[in-house]
Coordinates of C-alpha atoms in Angstrom, one line a residue:
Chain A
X12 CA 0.0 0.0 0.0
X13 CA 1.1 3.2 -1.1
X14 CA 1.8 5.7 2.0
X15 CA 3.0 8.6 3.7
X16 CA 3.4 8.7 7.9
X17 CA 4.1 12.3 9.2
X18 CA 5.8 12.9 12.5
X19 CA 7.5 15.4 14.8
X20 CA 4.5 17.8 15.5
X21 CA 4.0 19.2 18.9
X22 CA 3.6 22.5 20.4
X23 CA 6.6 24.9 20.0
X24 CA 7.6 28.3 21.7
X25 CA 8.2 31.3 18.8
X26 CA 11.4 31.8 17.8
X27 CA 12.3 28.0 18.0
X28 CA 13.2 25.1 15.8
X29 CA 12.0 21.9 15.0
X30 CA 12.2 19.6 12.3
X31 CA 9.0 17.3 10.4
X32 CA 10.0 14.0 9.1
X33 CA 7.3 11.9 6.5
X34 CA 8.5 8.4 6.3
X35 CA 7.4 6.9 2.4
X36 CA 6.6 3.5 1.8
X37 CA 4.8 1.3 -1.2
X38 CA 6.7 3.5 -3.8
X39 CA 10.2 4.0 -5.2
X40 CA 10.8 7.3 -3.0
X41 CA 13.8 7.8 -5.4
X42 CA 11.6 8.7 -8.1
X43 CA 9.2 11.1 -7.1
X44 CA 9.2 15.3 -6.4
X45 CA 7.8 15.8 -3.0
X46 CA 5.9 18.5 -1.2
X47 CA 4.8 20.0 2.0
X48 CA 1.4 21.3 2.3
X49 CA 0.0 22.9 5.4
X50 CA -3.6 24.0 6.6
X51 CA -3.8 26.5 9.5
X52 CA -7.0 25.4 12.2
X53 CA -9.8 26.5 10.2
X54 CA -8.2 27.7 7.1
X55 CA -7.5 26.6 3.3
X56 CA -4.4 24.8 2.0
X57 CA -1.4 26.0 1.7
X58 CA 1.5 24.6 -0.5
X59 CA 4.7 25.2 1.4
X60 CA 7.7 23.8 -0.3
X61 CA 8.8 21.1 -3.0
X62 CA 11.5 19.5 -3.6
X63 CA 13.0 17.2 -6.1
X64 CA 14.5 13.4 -6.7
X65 CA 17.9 14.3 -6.0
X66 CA 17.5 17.8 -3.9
X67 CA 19.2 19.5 -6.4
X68 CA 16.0 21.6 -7.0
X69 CA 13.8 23.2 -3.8
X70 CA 11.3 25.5 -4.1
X71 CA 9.5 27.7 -1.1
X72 CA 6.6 30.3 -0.5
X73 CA 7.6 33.2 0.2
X74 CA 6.6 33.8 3.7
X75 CA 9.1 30.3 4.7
X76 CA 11.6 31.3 2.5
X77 CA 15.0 31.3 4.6
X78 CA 13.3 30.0 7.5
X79 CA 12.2 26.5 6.6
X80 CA 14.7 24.0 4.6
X81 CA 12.8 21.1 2.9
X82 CA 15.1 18.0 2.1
X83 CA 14.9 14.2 1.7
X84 CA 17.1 11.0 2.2
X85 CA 16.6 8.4 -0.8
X86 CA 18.0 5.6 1.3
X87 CA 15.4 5.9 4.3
X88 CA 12.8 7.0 2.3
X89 CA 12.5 10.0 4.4
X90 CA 10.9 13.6 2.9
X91 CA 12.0 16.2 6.2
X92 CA 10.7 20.3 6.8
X93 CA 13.5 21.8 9.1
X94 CA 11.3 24.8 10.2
X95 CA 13.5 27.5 12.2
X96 CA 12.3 30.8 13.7
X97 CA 8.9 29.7 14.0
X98 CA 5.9 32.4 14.2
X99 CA 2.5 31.7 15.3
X100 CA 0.9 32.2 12.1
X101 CA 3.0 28.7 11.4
X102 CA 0.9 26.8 13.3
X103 CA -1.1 24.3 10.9
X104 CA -1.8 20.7 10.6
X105 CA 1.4 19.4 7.7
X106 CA 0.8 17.2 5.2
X107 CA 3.5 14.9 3.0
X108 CA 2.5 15.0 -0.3
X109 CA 3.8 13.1 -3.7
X110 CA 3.4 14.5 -6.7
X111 CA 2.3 12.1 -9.3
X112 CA 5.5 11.2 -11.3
X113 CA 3.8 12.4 -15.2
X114 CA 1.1 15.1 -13.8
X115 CA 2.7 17.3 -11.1
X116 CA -0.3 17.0 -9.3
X117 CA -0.6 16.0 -5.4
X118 CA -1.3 12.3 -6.1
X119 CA -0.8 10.9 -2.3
X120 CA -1.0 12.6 1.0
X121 CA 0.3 11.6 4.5
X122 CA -2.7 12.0 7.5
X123 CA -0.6 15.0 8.6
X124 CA 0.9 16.1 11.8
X125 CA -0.1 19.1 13.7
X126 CA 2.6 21.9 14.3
X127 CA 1.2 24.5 17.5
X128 CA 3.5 27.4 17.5
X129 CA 2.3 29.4 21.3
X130 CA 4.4 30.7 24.1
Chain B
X12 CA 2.2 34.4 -7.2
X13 CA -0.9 33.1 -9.8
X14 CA -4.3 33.7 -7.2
X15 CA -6.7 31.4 -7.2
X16 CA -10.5 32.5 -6.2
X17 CA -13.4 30.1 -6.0
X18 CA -16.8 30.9 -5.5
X19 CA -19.0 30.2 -3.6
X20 CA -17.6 30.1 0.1
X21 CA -20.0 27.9 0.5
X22 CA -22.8 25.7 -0.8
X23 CA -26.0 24.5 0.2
X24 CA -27.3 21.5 -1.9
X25 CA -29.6 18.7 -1.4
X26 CA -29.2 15.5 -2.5
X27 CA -29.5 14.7 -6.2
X28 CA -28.9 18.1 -7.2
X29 CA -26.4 19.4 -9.5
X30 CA -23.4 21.4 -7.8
X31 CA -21.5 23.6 -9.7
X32 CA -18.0 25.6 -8.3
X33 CA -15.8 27.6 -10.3
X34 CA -12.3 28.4 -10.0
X35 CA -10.9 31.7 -12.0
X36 CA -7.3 32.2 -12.2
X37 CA -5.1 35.5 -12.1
X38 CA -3.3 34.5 -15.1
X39 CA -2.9 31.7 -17.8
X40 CA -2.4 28.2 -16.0
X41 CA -3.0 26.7 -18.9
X42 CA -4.8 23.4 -18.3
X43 CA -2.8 22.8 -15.3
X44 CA -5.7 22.9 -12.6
X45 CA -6.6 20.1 -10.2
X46 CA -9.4 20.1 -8.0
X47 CA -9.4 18.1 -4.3
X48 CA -12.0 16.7 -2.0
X49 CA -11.5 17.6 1.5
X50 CA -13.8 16.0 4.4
X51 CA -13.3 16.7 8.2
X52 CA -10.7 16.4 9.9
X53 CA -8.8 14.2 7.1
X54 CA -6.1 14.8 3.8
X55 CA -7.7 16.1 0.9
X56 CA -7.7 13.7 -2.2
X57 CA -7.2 14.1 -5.8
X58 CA -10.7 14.1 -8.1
X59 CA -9.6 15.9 -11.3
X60 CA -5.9 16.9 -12.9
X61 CA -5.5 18.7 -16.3
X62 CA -8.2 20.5 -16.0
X63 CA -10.6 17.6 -17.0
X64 CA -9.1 14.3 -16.2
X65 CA -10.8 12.2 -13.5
X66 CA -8.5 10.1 -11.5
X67 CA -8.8 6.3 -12.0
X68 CA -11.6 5.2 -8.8
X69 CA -13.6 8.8 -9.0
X70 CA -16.8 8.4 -9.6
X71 CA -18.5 9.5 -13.4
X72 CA -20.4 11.7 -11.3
X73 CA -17.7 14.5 -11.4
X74 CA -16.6 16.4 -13.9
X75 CA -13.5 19.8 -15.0
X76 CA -14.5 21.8 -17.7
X77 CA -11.8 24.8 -18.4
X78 CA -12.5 28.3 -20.1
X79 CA -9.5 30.3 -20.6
X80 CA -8.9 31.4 -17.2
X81 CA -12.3 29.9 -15.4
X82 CA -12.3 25.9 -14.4
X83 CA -15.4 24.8 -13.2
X84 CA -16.4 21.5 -11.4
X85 CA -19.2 19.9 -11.7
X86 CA -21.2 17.1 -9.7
X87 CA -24.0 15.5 -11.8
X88 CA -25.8 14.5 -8.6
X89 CA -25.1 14.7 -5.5
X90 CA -24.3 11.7 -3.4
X91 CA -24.3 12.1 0.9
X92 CA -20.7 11.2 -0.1
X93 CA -19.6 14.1 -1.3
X94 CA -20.8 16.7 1.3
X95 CA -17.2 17.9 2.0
X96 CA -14.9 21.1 1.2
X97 CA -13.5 21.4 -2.7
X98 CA -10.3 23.0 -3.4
X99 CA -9.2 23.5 -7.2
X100 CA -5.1 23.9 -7.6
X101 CA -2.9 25.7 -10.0
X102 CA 0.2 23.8 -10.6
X103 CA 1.0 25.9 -13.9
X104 CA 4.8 26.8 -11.6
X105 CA 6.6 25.2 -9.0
X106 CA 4.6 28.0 -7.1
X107 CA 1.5 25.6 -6.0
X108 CA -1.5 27.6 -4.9
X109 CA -4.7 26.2 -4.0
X110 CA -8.3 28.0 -4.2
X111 CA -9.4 29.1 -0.5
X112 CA -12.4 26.2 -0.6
X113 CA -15.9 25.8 -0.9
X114 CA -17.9 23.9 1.8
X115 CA -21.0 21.7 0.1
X116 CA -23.5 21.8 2.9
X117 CA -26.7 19.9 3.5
X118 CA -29.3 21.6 2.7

């Protein structure tokens, strides 16, 4: 069965650090982009970063940008978010998402894990 | 960043009916709109990609249609299934954005 197991939420003081992992399995990890998406209590989606097979392409929205650092480990099969300076308006459930390997579309998505940023 | 706006909000529908949300883009995306299905408290999942293709395991009950800058998705009748949020998705650029939703409510 194809699927996607987030962990490392938790609540988190501002200004702190923590990092997301998404462990993949069903699939050849090695072959697919992958993407973070996130969804504030409430709220819409969000797309939050992608990355590609061999991390030599990342791409960030702007408000993350130089804050969060997405990256992946082929031989765990292991997608990470290493989210630093964390703001309140970070807090959101993440999802793992795959991006279907001929469409670019969000094929696959993890249950998510729930990120609380409060002092 | 390419905006997404879908209307309505939100949706009240009974069951049978024909539901109708539309998506308009800031700019040319070309055909490269998805739309998701989002229910409470779990992941959204995939229903349409180019615009018009229905994943494999959707029912024929949904449909894409694109016009220039306007996507619309369509539900031929409504199932108790499918009372749930909608979100279409640009993914013209590596910059993703999503649609801020549209809630199908019982009416």
């Amino acid at each position: 069965e194809v699927q996607l197991v987030e962990s490392g939420g938790g609540l988190f003081q501002p200004g702190g650090s923590l990092r997301l992992s998404c462990a993949a399995s069903g699939f050849t990890f090695s072959n697919f982009w992958m993407a973070w998406v996130r969804q504030a209590p409430g709220k819409g989606l969000e797309w939050v970063a992608t990355i590609n097979q061999d991390e030599s392409e990342k791409y960030y929205m702007d408000s993350v940008k130089g804050r969060f650092t997405v990256s992946r480990d082929n031989g765990k099969n292991s997608l990470y978010l290493q989210m630093n300076s964390l703001r309140a308006e970070d807090t959101a459930v993440y999802y793992c998402v795959r991006e279907h390997i001929l469409y670019y579309v969000f094929d696959i998505w993890g249950r998510g894990t729930m990120v609380t940023i409060s002092s | 960043d390419i905006q997404m706006t879908q209307s309505p909000s939100t949706l009240s529908a009974s069951v049978g009916d024909r539901v109708t949300i539309t998506c308009r883009a800031s700019q040319s995306v070309s055909n490269w709109l998805a739309w998701y299905q989002q229910k409470p408290g779990k992941a959204p999942k995939l229903l349409i990609y180019e615009a018009s293709s229905l994943k494999t395991g959707v029912p024929s009950r949904f449909s894409g249609s694109a016009s220039g800058t306007e996507f619309t998705l369509t539900i031929s009748s409504l199932q108790p299934d499918d009372f749930a949020t909608y979100y279409c998705q640009q993914y013209s650029t590596f910059w993703k954005t999503f649609g801020q939703g549209t809630k199908v409510e019982i009416k």
